Tab-separated table of C-alpha atoms in Angstrom:
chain	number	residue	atom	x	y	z
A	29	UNK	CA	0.000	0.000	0.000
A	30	UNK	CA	1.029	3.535	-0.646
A	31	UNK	CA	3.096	4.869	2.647
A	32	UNK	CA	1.094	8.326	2.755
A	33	UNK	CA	-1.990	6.507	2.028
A	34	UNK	CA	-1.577	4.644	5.121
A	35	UNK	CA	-0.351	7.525	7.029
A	36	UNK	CA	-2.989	9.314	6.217
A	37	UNK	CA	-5.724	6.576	8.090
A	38	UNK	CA	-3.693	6.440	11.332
A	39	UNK	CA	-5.152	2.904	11.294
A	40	UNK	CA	-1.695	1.119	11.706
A	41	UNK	CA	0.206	1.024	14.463
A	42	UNK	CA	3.591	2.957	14.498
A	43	UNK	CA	5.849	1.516	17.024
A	44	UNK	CA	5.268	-1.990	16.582
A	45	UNK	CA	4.078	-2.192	12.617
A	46	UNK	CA	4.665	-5.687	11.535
A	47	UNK	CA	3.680	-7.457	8.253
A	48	UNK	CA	4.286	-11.441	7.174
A	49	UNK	CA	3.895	-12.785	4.017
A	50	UNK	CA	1.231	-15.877	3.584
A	51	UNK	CA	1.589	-19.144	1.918
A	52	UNK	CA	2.237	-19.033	-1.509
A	53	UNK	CA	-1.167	-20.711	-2.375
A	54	UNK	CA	-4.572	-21.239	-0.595
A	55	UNK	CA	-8.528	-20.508	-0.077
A	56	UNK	CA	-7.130	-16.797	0.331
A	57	UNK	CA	-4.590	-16.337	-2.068
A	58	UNK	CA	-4.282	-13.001	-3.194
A	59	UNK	CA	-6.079	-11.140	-0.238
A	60	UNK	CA	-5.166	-9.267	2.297
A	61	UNK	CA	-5.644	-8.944	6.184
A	62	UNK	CA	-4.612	-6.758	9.367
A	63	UNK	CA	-4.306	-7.613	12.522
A	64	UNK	CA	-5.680	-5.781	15.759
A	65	UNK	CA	-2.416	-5.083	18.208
A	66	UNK	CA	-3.838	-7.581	20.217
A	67	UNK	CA	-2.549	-10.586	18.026
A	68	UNK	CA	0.342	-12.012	18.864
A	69	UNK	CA	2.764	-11.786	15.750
A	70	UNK	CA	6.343	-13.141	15.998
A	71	UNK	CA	9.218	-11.499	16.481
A	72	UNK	CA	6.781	-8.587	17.642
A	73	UNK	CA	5.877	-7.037	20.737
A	74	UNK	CA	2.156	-6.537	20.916
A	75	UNK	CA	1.233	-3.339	22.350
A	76	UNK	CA	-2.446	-3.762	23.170
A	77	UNK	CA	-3.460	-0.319	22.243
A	78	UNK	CA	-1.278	1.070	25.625
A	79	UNK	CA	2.291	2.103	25.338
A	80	UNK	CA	2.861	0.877	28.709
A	81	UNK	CA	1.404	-2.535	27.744
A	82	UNK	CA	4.102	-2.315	24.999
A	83	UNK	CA	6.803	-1.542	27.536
A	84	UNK	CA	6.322	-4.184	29.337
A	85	UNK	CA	5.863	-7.318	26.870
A	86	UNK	CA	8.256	-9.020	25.551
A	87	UNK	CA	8.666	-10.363	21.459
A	88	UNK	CA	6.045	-12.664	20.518
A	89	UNK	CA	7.567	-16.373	20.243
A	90	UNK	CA	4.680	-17.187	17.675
A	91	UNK	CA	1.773	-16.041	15.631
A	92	UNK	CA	-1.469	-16.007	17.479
A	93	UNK	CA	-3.745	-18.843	16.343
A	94	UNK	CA	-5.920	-16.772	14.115
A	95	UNK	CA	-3.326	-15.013	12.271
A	96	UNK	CA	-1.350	-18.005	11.417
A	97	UNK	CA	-4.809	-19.812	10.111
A	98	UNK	CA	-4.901	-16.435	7.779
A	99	UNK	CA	-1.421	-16.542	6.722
A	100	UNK	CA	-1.541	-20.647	6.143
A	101	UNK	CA	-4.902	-20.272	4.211
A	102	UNK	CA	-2.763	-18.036	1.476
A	103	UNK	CA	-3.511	-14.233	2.846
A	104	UNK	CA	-1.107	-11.601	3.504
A	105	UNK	CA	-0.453	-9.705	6.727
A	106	UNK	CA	0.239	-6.059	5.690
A	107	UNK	CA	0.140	-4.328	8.933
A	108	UNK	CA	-0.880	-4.337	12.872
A	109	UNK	CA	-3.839	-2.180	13.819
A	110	UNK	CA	-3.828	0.250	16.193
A	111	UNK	CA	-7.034	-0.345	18.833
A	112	UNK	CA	-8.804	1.112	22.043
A	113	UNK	CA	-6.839	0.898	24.960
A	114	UNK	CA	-6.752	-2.752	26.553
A	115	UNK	CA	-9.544	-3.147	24.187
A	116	UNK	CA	-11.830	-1.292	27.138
A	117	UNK	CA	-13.645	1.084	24.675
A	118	UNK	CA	-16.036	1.353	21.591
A	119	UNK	CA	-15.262	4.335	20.437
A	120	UNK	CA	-11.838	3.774	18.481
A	121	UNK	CA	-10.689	7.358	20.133
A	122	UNK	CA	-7.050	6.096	21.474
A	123	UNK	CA	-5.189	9.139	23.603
A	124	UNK	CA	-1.682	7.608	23.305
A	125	UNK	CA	-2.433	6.848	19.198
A	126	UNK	CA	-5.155	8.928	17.883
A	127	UNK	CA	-8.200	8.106	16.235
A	128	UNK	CA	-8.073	6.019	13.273
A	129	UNK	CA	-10.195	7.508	10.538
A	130	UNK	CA	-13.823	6.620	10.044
A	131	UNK	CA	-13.912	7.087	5.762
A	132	UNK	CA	-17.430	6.839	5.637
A	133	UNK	CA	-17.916	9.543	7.566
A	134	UNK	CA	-14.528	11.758	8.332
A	135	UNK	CA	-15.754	13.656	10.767
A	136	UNK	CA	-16.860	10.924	13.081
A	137	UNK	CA	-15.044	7.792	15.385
A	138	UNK	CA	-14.224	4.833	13.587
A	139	UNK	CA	-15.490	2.577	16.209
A	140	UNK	CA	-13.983	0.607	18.555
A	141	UNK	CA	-11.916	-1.499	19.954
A	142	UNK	CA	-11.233	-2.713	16.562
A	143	UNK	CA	-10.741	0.409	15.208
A	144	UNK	CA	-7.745	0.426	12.920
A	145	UNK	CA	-8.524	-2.889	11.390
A	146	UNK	CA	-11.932	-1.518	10.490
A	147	UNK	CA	-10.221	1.868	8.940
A	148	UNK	CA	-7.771	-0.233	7.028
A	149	UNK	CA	-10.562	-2.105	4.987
A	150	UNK	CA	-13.055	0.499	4.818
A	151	UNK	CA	-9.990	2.934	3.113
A	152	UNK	CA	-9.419	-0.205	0.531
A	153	UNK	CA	-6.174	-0.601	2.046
A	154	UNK	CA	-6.838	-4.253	3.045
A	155	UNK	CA	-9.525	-6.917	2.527
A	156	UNK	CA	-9.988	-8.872	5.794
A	157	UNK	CA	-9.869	-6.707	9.105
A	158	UNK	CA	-9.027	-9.224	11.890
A	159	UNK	CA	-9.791	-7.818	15.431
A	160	UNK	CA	-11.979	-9.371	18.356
A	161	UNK	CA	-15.400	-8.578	19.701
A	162	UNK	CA	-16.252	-8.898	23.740
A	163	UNK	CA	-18.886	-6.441	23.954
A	164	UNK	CA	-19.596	-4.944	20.423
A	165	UNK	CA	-15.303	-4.299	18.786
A	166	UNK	CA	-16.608	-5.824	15.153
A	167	UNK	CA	-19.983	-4.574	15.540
A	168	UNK	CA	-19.725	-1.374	16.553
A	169	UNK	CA	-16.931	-0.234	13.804
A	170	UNK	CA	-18.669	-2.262	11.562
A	171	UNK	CA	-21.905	-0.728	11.965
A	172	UNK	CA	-20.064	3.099	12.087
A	173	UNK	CA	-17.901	2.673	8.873
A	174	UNK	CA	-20.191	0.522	6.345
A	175	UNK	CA	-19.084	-2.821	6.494
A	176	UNK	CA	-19.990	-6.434	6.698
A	177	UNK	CA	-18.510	-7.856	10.403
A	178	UNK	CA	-18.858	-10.966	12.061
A	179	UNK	CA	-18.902	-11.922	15.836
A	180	UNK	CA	-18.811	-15.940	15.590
A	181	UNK	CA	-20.006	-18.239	18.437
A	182	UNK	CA	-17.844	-18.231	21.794
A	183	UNK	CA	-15.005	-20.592	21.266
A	184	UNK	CA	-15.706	-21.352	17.517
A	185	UNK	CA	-12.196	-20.007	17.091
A	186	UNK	CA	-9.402	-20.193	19.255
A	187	UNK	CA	-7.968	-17.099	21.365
A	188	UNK	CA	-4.426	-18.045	21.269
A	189	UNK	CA	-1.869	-15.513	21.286
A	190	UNK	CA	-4.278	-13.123	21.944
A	191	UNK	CA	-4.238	-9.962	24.931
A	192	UNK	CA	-6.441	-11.566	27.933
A	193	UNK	CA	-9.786	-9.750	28.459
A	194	UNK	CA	-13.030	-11.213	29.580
A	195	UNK	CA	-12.779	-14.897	28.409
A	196	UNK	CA	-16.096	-15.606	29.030
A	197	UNK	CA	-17.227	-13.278	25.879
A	198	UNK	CA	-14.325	-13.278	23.865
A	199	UNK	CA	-14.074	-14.181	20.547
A	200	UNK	CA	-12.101	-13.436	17.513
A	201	UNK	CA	-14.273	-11.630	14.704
A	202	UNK	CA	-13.607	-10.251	11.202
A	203	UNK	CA	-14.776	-7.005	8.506
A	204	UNK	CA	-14.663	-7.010	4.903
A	205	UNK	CA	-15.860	-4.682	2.525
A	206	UNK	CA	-18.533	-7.488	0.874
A	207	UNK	CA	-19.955	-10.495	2.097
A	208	UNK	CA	-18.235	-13.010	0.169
A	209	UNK	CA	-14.619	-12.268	1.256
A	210	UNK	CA	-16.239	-11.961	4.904
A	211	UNK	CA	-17.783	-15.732	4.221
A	212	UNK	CA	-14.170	-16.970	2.450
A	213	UNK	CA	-12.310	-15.332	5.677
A	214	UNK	CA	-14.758	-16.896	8.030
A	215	UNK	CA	-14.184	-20.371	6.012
A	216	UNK	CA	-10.502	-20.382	6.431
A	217	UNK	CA	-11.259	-19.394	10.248
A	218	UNK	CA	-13.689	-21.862	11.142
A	219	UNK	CA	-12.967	-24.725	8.856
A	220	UNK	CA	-16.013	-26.516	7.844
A	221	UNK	CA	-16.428	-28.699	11.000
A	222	UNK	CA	-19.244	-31.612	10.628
A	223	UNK	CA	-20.890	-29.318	13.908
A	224	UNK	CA	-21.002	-26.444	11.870
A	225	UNK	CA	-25.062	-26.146	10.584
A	226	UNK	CA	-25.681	-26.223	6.867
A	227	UNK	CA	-26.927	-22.840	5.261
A	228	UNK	CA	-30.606	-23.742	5.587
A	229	UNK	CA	-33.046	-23.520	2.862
A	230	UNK	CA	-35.219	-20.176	2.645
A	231	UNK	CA	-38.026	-21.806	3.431
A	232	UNK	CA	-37.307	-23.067	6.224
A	233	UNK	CA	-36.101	-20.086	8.266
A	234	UNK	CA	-37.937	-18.547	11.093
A	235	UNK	CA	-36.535	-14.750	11.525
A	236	UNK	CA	-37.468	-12.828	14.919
A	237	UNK	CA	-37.637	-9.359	15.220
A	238	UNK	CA	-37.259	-8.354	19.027
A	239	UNK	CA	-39.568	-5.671	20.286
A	240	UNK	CA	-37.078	-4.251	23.002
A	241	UNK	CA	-34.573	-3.856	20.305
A	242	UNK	CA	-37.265	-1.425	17.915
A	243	UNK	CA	-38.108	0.964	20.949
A	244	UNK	CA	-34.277	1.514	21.560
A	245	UNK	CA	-34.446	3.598	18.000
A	246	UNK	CA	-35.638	7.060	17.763
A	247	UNK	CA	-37.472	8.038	15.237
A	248	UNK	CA	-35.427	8.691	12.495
A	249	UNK	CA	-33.326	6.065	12.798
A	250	UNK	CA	-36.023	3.538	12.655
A	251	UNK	CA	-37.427	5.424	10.035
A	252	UNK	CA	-33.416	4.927	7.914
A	253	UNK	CA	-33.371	1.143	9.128
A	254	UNK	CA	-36.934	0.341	7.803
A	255	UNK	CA	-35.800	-0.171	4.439
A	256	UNK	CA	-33.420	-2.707	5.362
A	257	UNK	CA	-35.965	-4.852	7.486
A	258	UNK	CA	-38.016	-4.903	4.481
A	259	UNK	CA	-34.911	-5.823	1.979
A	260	UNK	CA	-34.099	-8.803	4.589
A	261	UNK	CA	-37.601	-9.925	5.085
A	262	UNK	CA	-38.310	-9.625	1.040
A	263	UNK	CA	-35.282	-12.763	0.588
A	264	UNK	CA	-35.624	-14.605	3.883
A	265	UNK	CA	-39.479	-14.176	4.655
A	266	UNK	CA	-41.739	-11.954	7.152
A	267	UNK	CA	-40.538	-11.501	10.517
A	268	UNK	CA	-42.357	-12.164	13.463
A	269	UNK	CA	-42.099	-9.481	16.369
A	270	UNK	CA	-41.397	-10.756	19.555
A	271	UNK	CA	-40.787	-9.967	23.166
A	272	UNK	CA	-37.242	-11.172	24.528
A	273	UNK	CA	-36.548	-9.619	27.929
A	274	UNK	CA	-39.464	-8.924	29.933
A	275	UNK	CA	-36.871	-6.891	32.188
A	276	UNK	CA	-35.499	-4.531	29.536
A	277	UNK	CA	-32.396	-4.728	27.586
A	278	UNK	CA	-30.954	-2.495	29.647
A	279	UNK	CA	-30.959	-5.072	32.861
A	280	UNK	CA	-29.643	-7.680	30.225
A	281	UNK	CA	-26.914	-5.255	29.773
A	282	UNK	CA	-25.954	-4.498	33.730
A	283	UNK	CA	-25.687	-8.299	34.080
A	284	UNK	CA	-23.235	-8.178	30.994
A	285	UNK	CA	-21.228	-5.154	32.041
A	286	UNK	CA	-21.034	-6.992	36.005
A	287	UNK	CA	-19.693	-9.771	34.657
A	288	UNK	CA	-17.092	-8.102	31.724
A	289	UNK	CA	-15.760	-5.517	34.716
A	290	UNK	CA	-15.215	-8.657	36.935
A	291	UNK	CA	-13.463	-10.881	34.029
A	292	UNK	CA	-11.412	-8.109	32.571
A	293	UNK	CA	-10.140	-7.560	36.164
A	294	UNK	CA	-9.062	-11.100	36.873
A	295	UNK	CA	-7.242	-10.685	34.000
A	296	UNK	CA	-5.326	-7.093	33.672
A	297	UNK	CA	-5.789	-6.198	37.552
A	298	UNK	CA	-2.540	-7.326	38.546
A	299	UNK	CA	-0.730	-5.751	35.848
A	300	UNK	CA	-2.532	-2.467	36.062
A	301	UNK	CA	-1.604	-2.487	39.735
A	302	UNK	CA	2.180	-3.200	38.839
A	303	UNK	CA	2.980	-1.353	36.083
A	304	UNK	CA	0.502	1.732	36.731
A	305	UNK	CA	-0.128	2.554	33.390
A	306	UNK	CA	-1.276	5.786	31.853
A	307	UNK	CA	-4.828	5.868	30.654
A	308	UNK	CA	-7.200	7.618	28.811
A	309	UNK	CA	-10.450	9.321	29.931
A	310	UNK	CA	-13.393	7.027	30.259
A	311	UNK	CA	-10.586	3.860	29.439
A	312	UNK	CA	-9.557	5.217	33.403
A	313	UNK	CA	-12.567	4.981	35.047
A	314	UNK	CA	-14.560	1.474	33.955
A	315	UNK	CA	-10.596	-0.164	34.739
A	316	UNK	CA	-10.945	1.804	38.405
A	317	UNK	CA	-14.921	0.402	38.410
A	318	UNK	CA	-13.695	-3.163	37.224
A	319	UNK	CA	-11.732	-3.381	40.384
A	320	UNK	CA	-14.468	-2.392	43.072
A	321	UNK	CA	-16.899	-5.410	41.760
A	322	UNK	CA	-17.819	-7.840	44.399
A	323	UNK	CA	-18.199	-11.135	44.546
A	324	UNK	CA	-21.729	-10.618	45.623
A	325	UNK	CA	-22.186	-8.736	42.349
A	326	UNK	CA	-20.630	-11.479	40.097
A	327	UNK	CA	-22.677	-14.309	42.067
A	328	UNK	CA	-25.911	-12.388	41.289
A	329	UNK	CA	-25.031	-11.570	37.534
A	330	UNK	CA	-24.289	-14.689	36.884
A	331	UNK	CA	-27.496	-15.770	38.086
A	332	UNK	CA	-28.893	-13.699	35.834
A	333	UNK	CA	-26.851	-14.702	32.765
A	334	UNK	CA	-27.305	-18.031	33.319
A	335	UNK	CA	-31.451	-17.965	32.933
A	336	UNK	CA	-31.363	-15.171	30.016
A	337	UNK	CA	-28.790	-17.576	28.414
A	338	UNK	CA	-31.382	-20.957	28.718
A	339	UNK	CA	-34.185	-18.375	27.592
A	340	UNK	CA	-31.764	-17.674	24.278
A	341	UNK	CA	-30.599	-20.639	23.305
A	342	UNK	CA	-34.724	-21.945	23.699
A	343	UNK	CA	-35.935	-19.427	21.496
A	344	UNK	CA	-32.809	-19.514	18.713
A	345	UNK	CA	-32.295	-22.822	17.366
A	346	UNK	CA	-30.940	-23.447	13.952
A	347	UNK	CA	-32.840	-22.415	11.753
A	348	UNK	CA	-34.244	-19.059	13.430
A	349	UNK	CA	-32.497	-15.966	13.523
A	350	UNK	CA	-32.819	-12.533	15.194
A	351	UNK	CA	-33.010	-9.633	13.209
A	352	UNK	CA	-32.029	-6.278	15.055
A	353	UNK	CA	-30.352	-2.668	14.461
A	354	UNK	CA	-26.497	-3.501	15.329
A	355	UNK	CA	-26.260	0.052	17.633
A	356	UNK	CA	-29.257	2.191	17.922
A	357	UNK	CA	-27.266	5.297	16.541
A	358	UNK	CA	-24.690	6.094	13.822
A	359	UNK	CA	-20.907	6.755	15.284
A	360	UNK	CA	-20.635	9.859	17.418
A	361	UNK	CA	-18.740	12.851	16.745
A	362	UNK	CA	-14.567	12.718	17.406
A	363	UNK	CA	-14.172	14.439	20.476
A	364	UNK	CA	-17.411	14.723	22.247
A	365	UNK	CA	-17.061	14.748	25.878
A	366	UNK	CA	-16.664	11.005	27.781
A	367	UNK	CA	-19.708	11.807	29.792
A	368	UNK	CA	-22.022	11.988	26.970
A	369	UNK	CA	-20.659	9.653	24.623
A	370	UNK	CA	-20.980	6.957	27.582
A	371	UNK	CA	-24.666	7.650	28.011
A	372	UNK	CA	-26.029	8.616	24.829
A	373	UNK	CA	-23.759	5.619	22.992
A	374	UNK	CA	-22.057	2.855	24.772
A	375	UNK	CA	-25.021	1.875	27.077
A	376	UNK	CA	-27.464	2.246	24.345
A	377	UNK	CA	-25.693	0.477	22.241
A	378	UNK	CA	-24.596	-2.380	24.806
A	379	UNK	CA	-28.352	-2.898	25.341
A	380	UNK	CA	-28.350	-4.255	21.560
A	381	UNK	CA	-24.766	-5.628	21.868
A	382	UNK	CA	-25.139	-7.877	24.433
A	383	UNK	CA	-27.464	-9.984	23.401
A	384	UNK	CA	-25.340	-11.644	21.712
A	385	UNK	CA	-22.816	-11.913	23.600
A	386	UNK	CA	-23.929	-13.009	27.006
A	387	UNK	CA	-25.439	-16.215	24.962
A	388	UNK	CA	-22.624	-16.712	22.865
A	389	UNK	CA	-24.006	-16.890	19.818
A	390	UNK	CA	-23.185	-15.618	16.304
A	391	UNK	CA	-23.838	-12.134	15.094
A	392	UNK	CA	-23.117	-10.877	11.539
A	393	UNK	CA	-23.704	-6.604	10.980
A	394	UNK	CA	-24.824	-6.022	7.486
A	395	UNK	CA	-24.192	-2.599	6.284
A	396	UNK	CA	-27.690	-2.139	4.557
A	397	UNK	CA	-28.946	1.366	5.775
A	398	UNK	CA	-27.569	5.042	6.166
A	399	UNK	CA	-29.040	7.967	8.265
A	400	UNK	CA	-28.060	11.450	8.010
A	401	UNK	CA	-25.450	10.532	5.177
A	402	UNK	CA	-23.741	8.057	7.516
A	403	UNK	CA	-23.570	4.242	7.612
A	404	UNK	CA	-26.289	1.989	9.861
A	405	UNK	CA	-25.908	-1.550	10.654
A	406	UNK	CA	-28.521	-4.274	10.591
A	407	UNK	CA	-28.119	-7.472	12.442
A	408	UNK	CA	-28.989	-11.036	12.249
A	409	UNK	CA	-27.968	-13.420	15.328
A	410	UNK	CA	-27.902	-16.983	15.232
A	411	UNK	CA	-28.227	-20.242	17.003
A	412	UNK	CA	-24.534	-21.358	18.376
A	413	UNK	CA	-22.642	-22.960	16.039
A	414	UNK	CA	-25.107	-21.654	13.052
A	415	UNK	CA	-21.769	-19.438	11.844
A	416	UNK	CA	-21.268	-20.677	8.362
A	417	UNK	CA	-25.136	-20.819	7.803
A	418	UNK	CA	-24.912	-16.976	9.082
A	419	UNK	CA	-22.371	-16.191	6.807
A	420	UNK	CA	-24.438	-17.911	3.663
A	421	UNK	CA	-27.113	-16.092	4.639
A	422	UNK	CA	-25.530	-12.675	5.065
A	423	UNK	CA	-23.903	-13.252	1.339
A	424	UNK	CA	-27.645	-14.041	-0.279
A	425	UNK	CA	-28.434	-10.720	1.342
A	426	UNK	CA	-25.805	-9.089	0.150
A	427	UNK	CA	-26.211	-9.881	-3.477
A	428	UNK	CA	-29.123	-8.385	-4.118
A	429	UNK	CA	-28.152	-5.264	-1.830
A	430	UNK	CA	-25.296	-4.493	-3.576
């Protein structure tokens, strides 16, 4: 890729850049991916979006798991990706690295945590963003700079060589600019395991469209996505509007946030307290919040989690999907202050997000609407283990969108 072209995105990272060449044939021959700087890469230090992260970490002894499936299946690595720091953010508004650029809308955050990898393919300078998704890092950026991204089941794909986080909703997840190279990424990825469901017939699907998840969108926005509801019920059949969480979305989401605080505390806690790192605003206070949760808290949470997840996984089997907004708003404006971007974006959008992701299951964002000149994800979410289905599905979509 051109240097200045590059540059220009402040999507790659510049202390730790890397970039490995693939095998010489394969199922991805001739494409291109980054890497999030939370992939191990060998020879390199990952930084984990934190220079004191990067301080402290020594050179990687091996690829992590996903990028070596990538570079074995024929697909180039041509750069690491800057990201939020620690990954604790959905913005893509890094204070140590800048904001990667959003180049569907310039004037607006890229998204995070994955944000560089999502800059890098929506600015053509890659085909394959590879980043991870915990509570919304392919989504979100996904959803804020046009592009297809996929969340796949929890543990579909190993997390070696990766930055710990919150293990429990961790996964490794994937952007492209179109659905097939999303679908031949998520191929090479998953393999094509005899669990792995068949792309069902049309007929056959059942599509849900949850109520809670309509009344989170103003106006407007409902008014943008409409058109894309009708697209996606025109090729897979009507939807059926449902109730999901007689509680609200937003309780679904305190259970989610309890339990991601206490995870991502097990995991960095000790090394925050050792190495005392420098952190952003808003990265600074949920790290200081993930340390005061109790074990009260976590009991009670997971509780929780554990009857909305048997409530899921009754309600999506193979075969029936959920068909949602990805975030409730387009991205936010760089710079706007922490306060309101936490209220009037994260925990919206973690109401949507975590659906998902306290179940486990597989989410692909389809960038199929646009409000106020910017792009607006639309959702489907699948049964566990439904990924490859999801990803046949989202490219029979996709077709006739394009």
């Amino acid at each position: 890729m051109p240097p200045a072209e590059a540059k220009a995105t402040g999507a790659f990272c510049r202390p730790n850049n890397v970039t490995a060449r693939g095998a010489t044939d394969g199922p991805l021959a001739g494409l291109s991916f980054v890497a999030k700087d939370m992939f191990d890469i060998e020879g390199s230090v990952t930084g984990n979006g934190n220079p004191d992260w990067l301080r402290t970490h020594e050179p990687a002894t091996r690829h992590a798991w996903a990028v070596a499936r990538l570079l074995d299946a024929g697909a180039e690595l041509v750069g690491r990706t800057v990201c939020d720091e620690l990954c604790y953010s959905l913005t893509g508004e890094n204070t140590h690295y800048g904001a990667p650029l959003n180049p569907a809308a310039p004037d607006r955050v890229s998204g995070g945590s994955s944000s560089g990898s999502a800059s890098a393919v929506a600015a053509g300078l890659t085909d394959i963003g590879l980043g991870s998704d915990c509570g919304g890092s392919i989504r979100v950026p996904a959803s804020y700079c046009g592009l297809y991204g996929f969340r796949p089941s929890h543990g579909a794909i190993p997390l070696d060589g990766c930055a710990p986080f919150a293990p429990s909703f961790d996964c490794v997840g994937w952007m492209a600019r179109d659905a097939s190279t999303l679908r031949r990424a998520g191929e090479a990825l998953l393999g094509r395991a005899p669990a792995q469901e068949p792309v069902p017939e049309l007929p056959s699907l059942r599509l849900l469209k949850p109520r809670e998840a309509l009344a989170a969108l103003e106006a407007d926005v409902a008014d943008a996505l409409e058109p894309a509801f009708r697209l996606v019920e025109e090729l897979l059949g009507p939807a059926e509007t449902i109730d999901i969480a007689p509680e609200g979305l937003s309780a679904w989401s305190a259970t989610f946030r309890t339990l991601q605080a206490a995870e991502i505390w097990n995991s960095l806690g000790g090394w925050i307290e050792d190495a005392r790192p420098r952190f952003g605003p808003g990265v600074e206070e949920r790290f200081r919040l993930a340390g005061t949760v109790t074990a009260e808290a976590v009991a009670i949470a997971s509780s929780e989690r554990a009857r909305i997840v048997a409530a899921l996984r009754r309600l999506i089997v193979p075969g029936t999907f959920l068909v949602l907004p990805t975030v409730p708003r387009i991205a936010p404006l760089k710079g706007l202050p922490v306060a309101e971007v936490e209220v009037a974006y994260r925990h919206l959008a973690m109401n949507l997000l975590c659906i998902a992701g306290l179940a486990g299951l597989p989410q692909v964002s389809l960038p199929l609407a646009r409000h106020e000149g910017c792009p607006l994800g639309l959702s489907l979410v699948g049964a566990a283990g439904s990924d490859l289905a999801l990803l046949g599905i989202a490219q029979r979509i996709a077709a006739p969108a394009a």
